[in-house]
CSV table of C-alpha atoms in Angstrom, one decimal:
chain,number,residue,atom,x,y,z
A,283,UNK,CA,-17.7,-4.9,-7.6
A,284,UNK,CA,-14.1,-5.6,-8.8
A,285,UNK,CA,-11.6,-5.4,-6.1
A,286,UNK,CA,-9.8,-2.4,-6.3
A,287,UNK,CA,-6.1,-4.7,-5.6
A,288,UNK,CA,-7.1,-6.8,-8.6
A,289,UNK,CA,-7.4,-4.3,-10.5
A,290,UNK,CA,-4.2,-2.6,-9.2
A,291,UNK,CA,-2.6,-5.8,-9.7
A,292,UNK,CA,-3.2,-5.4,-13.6
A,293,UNK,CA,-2.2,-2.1,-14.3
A,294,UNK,CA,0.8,-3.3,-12.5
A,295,UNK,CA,1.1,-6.0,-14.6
A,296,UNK,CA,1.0,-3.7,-17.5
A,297,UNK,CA,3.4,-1.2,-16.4
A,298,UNK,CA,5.9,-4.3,-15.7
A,299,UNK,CA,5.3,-5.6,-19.7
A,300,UNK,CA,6.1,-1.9,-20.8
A,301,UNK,CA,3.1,-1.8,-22.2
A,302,UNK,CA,2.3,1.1,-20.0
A,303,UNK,CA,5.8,2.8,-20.1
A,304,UNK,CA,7.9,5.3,-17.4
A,305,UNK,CA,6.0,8.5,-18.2
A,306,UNK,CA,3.1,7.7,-19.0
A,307,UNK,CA,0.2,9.7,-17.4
A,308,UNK,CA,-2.9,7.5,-16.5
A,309,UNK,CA,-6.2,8.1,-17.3
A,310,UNK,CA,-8.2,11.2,-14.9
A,311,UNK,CA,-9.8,9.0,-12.1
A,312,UNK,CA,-13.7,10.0,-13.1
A,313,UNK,CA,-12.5,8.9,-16.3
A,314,UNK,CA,-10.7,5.6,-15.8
A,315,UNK,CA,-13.7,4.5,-13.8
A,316,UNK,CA,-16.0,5.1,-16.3
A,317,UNK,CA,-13.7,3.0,-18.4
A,318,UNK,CA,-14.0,0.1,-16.2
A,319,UNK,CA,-17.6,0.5,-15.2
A,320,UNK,CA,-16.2,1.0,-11.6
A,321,UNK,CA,-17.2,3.5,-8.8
A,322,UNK,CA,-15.0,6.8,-8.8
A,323,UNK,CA,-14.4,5.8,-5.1
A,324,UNK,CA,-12.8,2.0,-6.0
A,325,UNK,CA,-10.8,3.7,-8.9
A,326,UNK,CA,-9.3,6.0,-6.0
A,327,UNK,CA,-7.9,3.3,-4.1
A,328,UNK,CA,-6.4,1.8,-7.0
A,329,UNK,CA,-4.7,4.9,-7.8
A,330,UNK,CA,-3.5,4.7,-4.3
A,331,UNK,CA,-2.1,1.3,-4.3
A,332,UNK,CA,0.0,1.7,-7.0
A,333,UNK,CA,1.4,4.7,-5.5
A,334,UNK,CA,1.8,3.2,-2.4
A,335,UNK,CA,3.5,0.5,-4.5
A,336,UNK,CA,5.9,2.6,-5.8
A,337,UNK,CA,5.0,2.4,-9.3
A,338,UNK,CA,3.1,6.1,-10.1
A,339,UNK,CA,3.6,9.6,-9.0
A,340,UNK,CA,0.9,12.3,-8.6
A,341,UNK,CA,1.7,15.8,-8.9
A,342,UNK,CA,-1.1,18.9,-8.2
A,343,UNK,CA,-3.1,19.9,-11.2
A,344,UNK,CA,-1.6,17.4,-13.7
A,345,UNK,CA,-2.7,13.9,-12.8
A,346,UNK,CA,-1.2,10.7,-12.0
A,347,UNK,CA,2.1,9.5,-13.8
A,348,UNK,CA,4.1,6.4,-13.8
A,349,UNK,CA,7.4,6.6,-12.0
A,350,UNK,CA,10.7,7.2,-14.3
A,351,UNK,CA,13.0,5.1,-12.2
A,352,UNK,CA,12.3,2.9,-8.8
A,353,UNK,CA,11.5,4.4,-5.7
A,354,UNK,CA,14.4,4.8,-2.8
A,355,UNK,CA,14.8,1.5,-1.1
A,356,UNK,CA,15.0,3.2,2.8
A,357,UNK,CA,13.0,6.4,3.3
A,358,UNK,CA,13.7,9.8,1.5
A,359,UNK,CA,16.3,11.9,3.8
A,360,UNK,CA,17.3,9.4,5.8
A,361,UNK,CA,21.1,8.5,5.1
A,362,UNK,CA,23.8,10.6,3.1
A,363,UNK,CA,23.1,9.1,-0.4
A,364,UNK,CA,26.0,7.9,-3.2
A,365,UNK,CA,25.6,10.8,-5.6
A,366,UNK,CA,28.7,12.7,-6.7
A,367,UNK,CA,26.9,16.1,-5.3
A,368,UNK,CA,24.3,16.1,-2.5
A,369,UNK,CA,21.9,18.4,-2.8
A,370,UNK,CA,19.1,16.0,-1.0
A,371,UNK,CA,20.9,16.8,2.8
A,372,UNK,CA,21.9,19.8,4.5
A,373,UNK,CA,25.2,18.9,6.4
A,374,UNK,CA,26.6,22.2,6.9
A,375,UNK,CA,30.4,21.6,7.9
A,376,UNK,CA,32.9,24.4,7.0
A,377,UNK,CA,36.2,24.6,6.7
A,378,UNK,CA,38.2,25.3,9.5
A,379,UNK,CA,35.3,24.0,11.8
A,380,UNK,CA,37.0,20.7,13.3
A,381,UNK,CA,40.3,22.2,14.4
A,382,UNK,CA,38.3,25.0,16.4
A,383,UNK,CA,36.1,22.4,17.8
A,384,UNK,CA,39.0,19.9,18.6
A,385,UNK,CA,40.7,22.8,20.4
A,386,UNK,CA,37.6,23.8,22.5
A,387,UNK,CA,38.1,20.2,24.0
A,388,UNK,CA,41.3,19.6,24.9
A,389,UNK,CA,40.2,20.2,28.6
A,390,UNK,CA,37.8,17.3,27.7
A,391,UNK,CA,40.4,14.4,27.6
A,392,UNK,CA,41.9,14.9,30.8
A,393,UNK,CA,41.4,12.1,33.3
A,394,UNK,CA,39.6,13.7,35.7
A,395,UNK,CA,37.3,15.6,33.6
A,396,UNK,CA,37.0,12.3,31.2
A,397,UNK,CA,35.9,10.4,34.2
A,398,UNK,CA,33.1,12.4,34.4
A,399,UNK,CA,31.9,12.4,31.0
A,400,UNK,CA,31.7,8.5,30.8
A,401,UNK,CA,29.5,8.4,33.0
A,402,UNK,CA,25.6,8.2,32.8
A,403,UNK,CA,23.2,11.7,32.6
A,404,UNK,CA,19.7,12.2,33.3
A,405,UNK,CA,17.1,14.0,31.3
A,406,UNK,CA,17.6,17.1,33.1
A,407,UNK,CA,21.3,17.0,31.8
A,408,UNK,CA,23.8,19.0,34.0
A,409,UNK,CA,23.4,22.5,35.4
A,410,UNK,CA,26.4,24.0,34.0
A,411,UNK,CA,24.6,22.5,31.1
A,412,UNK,CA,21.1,24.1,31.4
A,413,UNK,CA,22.9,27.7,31.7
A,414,UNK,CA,25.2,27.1,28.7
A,415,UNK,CA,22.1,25.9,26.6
A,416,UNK,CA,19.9,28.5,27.9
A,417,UNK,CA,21.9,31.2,26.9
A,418,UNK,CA,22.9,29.9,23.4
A,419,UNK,CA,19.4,28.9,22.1
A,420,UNK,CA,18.1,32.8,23.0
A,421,UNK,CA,16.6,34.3,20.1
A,422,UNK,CA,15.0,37.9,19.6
A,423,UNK,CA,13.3,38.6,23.3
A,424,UNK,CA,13.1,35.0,24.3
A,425,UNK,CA,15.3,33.3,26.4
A,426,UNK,CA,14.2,29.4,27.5
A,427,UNK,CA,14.3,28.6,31.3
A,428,UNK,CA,17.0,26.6,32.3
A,429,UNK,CA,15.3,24.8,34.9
A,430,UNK,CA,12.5,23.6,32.4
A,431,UNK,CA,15.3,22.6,29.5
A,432,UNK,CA,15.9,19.0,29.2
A,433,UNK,CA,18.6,17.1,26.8
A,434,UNK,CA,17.8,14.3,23.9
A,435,UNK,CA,20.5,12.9,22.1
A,436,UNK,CA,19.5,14.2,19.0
A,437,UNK,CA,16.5,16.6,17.1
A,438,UNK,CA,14.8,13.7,15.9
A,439,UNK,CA,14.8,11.8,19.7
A,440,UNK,CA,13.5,15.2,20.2
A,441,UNK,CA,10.9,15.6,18.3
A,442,UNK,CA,9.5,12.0,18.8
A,443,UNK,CA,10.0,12.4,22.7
A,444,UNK,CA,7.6,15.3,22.2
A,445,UNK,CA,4.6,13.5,20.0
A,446,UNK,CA,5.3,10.7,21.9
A,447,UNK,CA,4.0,13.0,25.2
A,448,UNK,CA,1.6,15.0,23.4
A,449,UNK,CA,-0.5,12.7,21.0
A,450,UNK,CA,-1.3,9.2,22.5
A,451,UNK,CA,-1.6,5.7,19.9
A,452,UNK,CA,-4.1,6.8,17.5
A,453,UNK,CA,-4.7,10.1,18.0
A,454,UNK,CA,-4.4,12.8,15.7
A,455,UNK,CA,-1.2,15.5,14.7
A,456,UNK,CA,-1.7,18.5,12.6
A,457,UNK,CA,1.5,18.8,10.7
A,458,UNK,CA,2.2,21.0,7.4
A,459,UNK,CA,0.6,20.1,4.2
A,460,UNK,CA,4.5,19.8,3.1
A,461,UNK,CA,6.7,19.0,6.2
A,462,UNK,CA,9.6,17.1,7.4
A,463,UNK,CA,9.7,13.6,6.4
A,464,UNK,CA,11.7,12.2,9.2
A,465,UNK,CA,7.8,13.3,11.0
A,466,UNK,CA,6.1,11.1,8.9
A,467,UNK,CA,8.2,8.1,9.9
A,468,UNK,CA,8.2,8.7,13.5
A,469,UNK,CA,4.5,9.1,13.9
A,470,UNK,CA,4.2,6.1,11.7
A,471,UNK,CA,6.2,3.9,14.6
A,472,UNK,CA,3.9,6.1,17.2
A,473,UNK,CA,0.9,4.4,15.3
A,474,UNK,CA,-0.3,8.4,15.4
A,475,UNK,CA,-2.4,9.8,12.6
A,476,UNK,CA,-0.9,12.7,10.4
A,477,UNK,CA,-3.6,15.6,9.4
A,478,UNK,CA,-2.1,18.0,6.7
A,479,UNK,CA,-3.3,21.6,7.3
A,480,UNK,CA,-3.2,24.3,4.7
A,481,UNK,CA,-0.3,26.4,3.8
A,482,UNK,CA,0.1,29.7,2.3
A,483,UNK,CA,2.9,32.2,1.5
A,484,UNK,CA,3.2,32.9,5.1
A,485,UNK,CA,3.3,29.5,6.3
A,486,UNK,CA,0.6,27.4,8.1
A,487,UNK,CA,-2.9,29.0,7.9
A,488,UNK,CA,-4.5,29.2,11.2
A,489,UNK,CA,-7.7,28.4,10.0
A,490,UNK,CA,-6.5,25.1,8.7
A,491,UNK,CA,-6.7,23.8,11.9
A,492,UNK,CA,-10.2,25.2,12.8
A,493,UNK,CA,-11.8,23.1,9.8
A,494,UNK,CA,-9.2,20.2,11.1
A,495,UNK,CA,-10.6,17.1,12.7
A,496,UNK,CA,-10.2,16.9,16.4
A,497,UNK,CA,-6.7,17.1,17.4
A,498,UNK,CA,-3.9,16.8,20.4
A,499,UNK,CA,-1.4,19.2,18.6
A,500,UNK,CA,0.3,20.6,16.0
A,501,UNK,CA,4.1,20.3,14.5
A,502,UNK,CA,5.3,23.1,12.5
A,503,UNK,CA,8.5,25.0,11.6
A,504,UNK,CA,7.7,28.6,11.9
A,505,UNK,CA,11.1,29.8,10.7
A,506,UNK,CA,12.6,28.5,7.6
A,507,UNK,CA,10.7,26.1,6.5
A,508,UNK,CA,11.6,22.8,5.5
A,509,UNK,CA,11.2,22.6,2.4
A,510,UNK,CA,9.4,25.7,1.4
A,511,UNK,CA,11.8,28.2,2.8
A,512,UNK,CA,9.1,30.4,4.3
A,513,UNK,CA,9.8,32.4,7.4
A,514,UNK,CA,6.1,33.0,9.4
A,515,UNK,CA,5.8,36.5,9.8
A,516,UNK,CA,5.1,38.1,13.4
A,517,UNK,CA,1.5,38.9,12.4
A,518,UNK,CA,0.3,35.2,11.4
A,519,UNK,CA,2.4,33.7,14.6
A,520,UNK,CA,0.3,36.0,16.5
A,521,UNK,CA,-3.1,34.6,15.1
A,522,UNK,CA,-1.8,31.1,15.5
A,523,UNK,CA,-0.9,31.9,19.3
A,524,UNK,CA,-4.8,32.7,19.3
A,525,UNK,CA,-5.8,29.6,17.9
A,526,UNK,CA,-3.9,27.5,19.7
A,527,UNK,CA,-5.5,29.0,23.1
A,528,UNK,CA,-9.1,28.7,21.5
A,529,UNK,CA,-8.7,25.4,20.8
A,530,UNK,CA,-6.5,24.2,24.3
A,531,UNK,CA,-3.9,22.8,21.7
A,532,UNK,CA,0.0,22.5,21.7
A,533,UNK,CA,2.3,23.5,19.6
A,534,UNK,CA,5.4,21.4,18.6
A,535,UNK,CA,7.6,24.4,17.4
A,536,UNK,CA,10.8,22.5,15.0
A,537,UNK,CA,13.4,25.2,15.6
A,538,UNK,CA,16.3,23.6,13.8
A,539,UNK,CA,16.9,26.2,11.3
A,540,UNK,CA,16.2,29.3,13.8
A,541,UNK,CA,19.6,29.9,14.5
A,542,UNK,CA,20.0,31.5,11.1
A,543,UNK,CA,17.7,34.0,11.8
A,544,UNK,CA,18.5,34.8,15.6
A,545,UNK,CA,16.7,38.2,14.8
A,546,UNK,CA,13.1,36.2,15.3
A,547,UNK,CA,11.2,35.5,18.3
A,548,UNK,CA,9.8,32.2,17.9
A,549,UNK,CA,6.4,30.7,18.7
A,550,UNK,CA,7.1,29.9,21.9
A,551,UNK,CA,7.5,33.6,23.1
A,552,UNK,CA,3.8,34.5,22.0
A,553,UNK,CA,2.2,31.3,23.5
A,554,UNK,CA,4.6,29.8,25.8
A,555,UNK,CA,1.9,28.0,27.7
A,556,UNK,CA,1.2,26.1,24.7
A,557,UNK,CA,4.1,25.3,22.5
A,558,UNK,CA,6.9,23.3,23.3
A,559,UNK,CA,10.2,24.2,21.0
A,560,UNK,CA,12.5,21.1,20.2
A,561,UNK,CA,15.9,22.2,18.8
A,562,UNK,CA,19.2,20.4,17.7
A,563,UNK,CA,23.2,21.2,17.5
A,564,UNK,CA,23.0,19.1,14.0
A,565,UNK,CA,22.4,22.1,11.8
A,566,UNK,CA,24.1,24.8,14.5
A,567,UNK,CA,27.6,22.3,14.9
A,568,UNK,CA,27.4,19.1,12.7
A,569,UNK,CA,25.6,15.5,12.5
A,570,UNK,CA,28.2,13.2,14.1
A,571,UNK,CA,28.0,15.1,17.7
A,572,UNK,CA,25.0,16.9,18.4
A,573,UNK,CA,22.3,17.1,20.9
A,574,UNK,CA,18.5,17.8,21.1
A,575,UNK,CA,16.8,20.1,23.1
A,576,UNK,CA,12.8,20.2,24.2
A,577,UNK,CA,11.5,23.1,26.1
A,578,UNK,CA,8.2,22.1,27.3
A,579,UNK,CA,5.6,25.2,29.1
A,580,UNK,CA,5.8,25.2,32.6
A,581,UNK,CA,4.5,23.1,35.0
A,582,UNK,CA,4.6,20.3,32.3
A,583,UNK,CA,8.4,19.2,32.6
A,584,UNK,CA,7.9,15.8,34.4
A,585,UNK,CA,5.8,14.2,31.4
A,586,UNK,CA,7.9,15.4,28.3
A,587,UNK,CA,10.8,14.2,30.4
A,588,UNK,CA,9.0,10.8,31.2
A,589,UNK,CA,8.4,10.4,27.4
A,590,UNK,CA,12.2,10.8,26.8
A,591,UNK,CA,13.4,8.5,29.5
A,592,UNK,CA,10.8,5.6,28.3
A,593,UNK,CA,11.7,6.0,24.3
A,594,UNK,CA,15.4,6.0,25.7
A,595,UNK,CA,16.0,8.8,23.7
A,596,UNK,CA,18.3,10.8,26.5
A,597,UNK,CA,21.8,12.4,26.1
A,598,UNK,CA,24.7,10.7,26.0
A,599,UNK,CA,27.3,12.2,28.3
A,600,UNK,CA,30.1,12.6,26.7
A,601,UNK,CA,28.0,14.5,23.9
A,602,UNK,CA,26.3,16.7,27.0
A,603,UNK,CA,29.8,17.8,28.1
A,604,UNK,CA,31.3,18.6,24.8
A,605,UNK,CA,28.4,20.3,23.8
A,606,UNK,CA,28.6,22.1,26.7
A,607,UNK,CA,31.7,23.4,26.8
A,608,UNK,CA,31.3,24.8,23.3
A,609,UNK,CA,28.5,26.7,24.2
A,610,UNK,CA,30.0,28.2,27.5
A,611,UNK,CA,33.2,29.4,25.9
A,612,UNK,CA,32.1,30.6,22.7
A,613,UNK,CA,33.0,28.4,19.9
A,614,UNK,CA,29.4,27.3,18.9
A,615,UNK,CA,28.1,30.9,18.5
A,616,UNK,CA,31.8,31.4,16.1
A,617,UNK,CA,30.9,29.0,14.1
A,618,UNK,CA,27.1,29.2,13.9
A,619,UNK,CA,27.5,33.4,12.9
A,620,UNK,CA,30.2,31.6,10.2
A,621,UNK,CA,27.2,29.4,9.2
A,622,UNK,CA,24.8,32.8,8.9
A,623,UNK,CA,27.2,34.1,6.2
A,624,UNK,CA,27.5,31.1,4.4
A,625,UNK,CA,23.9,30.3,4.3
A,626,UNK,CA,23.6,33.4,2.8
A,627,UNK,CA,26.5,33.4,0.3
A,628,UNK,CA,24.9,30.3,-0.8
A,629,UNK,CA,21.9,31.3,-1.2
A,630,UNK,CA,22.7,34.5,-3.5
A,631,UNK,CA,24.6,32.0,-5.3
A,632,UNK,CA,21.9,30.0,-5.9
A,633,UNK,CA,19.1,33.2,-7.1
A,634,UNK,CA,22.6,33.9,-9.5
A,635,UNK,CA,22.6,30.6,-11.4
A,636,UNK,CA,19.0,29.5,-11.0
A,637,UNK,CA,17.8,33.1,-13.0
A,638,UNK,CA,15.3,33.3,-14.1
A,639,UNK,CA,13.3,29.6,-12.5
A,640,UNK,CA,10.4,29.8,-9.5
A,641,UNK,CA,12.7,29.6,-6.9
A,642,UNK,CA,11.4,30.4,-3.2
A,643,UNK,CA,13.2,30.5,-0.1
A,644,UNK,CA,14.2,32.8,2.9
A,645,UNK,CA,17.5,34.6,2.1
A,646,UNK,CA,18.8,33.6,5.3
A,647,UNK,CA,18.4,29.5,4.6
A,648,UNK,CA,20.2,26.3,3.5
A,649,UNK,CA,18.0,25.2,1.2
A,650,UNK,CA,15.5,26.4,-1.6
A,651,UNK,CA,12.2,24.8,-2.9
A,652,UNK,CA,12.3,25.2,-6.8
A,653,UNK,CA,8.8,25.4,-8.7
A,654,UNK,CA,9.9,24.0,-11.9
A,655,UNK,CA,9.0,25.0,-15.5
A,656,UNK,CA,6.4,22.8,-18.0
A,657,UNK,CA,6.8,20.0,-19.5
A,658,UNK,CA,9.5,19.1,-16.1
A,659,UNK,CA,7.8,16.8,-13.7
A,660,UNK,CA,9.6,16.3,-10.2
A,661,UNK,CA,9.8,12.3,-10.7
A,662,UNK,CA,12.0,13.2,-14.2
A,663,UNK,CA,13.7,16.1,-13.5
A,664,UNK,CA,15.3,14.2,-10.1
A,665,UNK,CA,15.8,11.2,-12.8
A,666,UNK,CA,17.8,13.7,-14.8
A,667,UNK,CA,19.8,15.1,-12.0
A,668,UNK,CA,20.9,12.1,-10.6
A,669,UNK,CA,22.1,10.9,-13.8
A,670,UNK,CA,24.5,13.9,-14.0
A,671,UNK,CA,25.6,12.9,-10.2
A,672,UNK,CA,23.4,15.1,-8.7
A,673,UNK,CA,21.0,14.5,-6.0
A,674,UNK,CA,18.0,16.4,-5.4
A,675,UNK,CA,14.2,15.4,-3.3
A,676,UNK,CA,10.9,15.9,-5.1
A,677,UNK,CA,8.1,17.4,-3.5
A,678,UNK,CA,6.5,14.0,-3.0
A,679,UNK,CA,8.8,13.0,-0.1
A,680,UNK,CA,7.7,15.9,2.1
A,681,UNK,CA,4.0,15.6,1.0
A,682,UNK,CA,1.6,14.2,4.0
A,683,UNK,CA,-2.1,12.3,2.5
A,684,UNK,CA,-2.7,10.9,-0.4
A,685,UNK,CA,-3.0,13.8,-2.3
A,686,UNK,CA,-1.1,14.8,-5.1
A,687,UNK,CA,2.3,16.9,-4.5
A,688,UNK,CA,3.6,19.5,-5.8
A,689,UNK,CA,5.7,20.1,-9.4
A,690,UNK,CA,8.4,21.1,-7.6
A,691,UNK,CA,12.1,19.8,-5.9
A,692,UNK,CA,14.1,21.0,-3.1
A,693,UNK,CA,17.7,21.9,-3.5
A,694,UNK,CA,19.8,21.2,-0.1
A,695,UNK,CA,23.2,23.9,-0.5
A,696,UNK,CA,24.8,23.2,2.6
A,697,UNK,CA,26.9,20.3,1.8
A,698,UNK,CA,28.9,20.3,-1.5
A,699,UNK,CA,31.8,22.9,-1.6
A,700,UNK,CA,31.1,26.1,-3.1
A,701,UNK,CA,32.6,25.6,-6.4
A,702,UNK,CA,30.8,22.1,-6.7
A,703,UNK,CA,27.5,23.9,-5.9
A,704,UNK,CA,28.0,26.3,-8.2
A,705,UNK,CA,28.7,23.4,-11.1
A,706,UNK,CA,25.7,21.5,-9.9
A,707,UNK,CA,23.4,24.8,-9.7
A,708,UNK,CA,24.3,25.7,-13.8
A,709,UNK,CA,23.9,21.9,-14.7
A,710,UNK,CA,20.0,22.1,-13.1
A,711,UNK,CA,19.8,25.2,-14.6
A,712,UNK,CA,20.5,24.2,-18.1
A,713,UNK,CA,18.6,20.7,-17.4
A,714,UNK,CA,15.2,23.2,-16.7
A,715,UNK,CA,15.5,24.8,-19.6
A,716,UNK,CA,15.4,21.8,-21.9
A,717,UNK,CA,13.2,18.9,-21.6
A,718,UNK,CA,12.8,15.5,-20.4
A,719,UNK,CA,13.4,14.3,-23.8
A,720,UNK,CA,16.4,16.2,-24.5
A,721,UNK,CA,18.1,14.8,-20.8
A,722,UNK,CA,16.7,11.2,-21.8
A,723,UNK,CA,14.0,11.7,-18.6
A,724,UNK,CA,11.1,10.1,-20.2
């Protein structure tokens, strides 16, 4: 039997002499193996290699394509990109914002109080610290317990504290079909295996993770979803609470975006014994000083805060106190309630200039997923954006497997000013309605 990378190695080759151009859609696996008197099986992993490689896309219910420009050289989401407007991160900073938080910490840079802050914190943080963050990460009925809160430096310390605790060296995680990339990377490093369980309009399907292999826990986003933009209604949280309890499995509840809808109790109020919520300032306050929280069950405290002490992913001080202080007095929940009424104005800006295209998201959110319209793929259509200064991520970079991802892109709206977003919305727009050919895509 022909070696599937030898083969891979001349379709490669191909695609390289343009003889196979940027476009082009490869032959239906059953097909191509047929063609080369292969197994269907061998034809699969040559399929996959050249994806892996970089050099084809697959997108759900129409096949495998070759890619229309290179793949990113460092991983999708990772760093603020060079495009004139950024739609690919949500870095919600408004106007006004620094000046109110550089006031709130004035108290901050006086000697004695400075002295403090440069010095070294525990896990556990401080306990003017616990109460502050206690209070400010309430939502709904649910309050965390202060005594049970402990402090990362960021989300993503956060969340990789967590798996890091929950789901040892080649183990299994259930995660979203479609989830946060930064997850992918970070169970990667773990050396943990990613299991992608069904979705629906509500979110993860419960049964998902019955048929699932055998696994140490799940990471989801209940509210908001990132990317989809689906908010989990009470009545599916409730059956995943039960599932979770049949099956003696954790949750790893992703709260980031919950403090846009403060009006939901989250996961962790309907199973508390098995879900531990991680949550961030980045989205609440901004990127450049922010802090993570985890909020293991009870009882379990000592491990999750083990797994953040040995991944060194603890709070710095100074970040602790500032963070603190703008909790305590106020300023965080001001801004973050500005943040609720932007999200929104955004988003009914968006649903304005993206009539009438597939757009989904919660009306509350900072970002939009955006089934797009035949004969658009998401490879070409983010080809086309970009070369009109616009960034934007296909579906592929949320995807988790080898399977094939969605024809679809999300839109990020936090970060451009509102007159920019609105430009950048109508451009899209008018790109969707056209085709590749017209935007020289293909």
């Amino acid at each position: 039997m022909d070696d599937y990378r030898v083969i891979a190695d001349e379709l490669a080759a191909e695609i390289a002499a343009g003889r196979i151009r940027p476009g082009d859609r490869l032959p239906p696996l059953r097909r191509y193996a047929r063609q080369r008197g292969i197994a269907s099986s061998t034809a699969a992993r040559v399929y996959r290699e050249l994806t892996r490689r970089g050099l084809t896309v697959g997108e759900v219910g129409r096949g495998t394509f070759v890619r229309t420009s290179a793949p990113a050289a460092e991983p999708a989401l990772a760093e603020p990109g060079g495009a004139r407007i950024d739609l690919e991160l949500n870095f919600p900073v408004l106007p006004g914002q620094p000046a109110r938080l550089a006031e709130s910490l004035q108290h901050l840079l006086r000697d004695d109080v400075l002295g403090d802050a440069l010095r070294p914190v525990g896990v556990a943080g401080t306990g003017p610290a616990r109460e502050a963050a206690a209070s400010h990460l309430a939502r709904g009925d649910w309050a965390p317990d202060p005594q049970r809160l402990l402090f990362a430096g960021n989300g993503r310390q956060a969340i990789a504290a967590t798996i890091a605790a929950l789901v040892p060296a080649g183990e299994r995680l259930g995660v979203e079909s479609l989830t946060y990339p930064v997850v992918k990377g970070i169970a990667a490093r773990l050396g943990v295996t990613l299991v992608p369980l069904a979705m629906d309009e509500h979110g993860l399907l419960p049964e998902a993770i019955d048929a699932a292999p055998p696994l140490r826990a799940v990471y989801l986003q209940p509210a908001l979803h990132n990317p989809l933009g689906i908010t989990m209604p009470d009545h599916r949280r409730e059956r995943l609470a039960e599932t979770l309890r049949r099956h003696g499995l954790f949750a790893i509840e992703d709260a980031i975006y919950g403090f846009l809808r403060r009006d939901l109790r989250p996961l962790a109020a309907l199973a508390p014994e098995r879900t531990v919520l991680v949550d961030s300032l980045s989205k609440r306050l901004a990127p450049g000083l922010t802090l993570g929280f985890v909020m293991p069950p009870e009882g379990r405290t000592q491990e999750f805060a083990a797994a953040l002490r040995s991944g060194t992913w603890t709070a710095a001080r100074f970040a602790l106190d500032a963070a603190t202080r703008w909790m305590a007095d106020g300023t965080a929940a001001a801004v973050e309630e500005d943040k609720r009424r932007d999200a929104a104005n955004r988003q009914r800006l968006a649903a304005e200039r993206l009539a009438p295209h597939a757009i989904q998201a919660d009306p509350h959110a900072y970002h939009l997923w955006w089934q797009l319209p035949d004969p658009w793929r998401a490879d070409t259509f983010v080809a086309a954006a970009a070369r009109h200064g616009i960034a934007v991520t296909p579906s592929g970079a949320f995807a988790v497997g080898p399977g094939h991802a969605p024809n679809a892109v999300r839109l990020a709206l936090a970060s451009p000013p509102l007159d920019a977003l609105a430009d950048a919305l109508g451009v899209l727009a008018e790109l969707a309605q056209g085709t590749p050919e017209d935007a020289g895509a293909e």
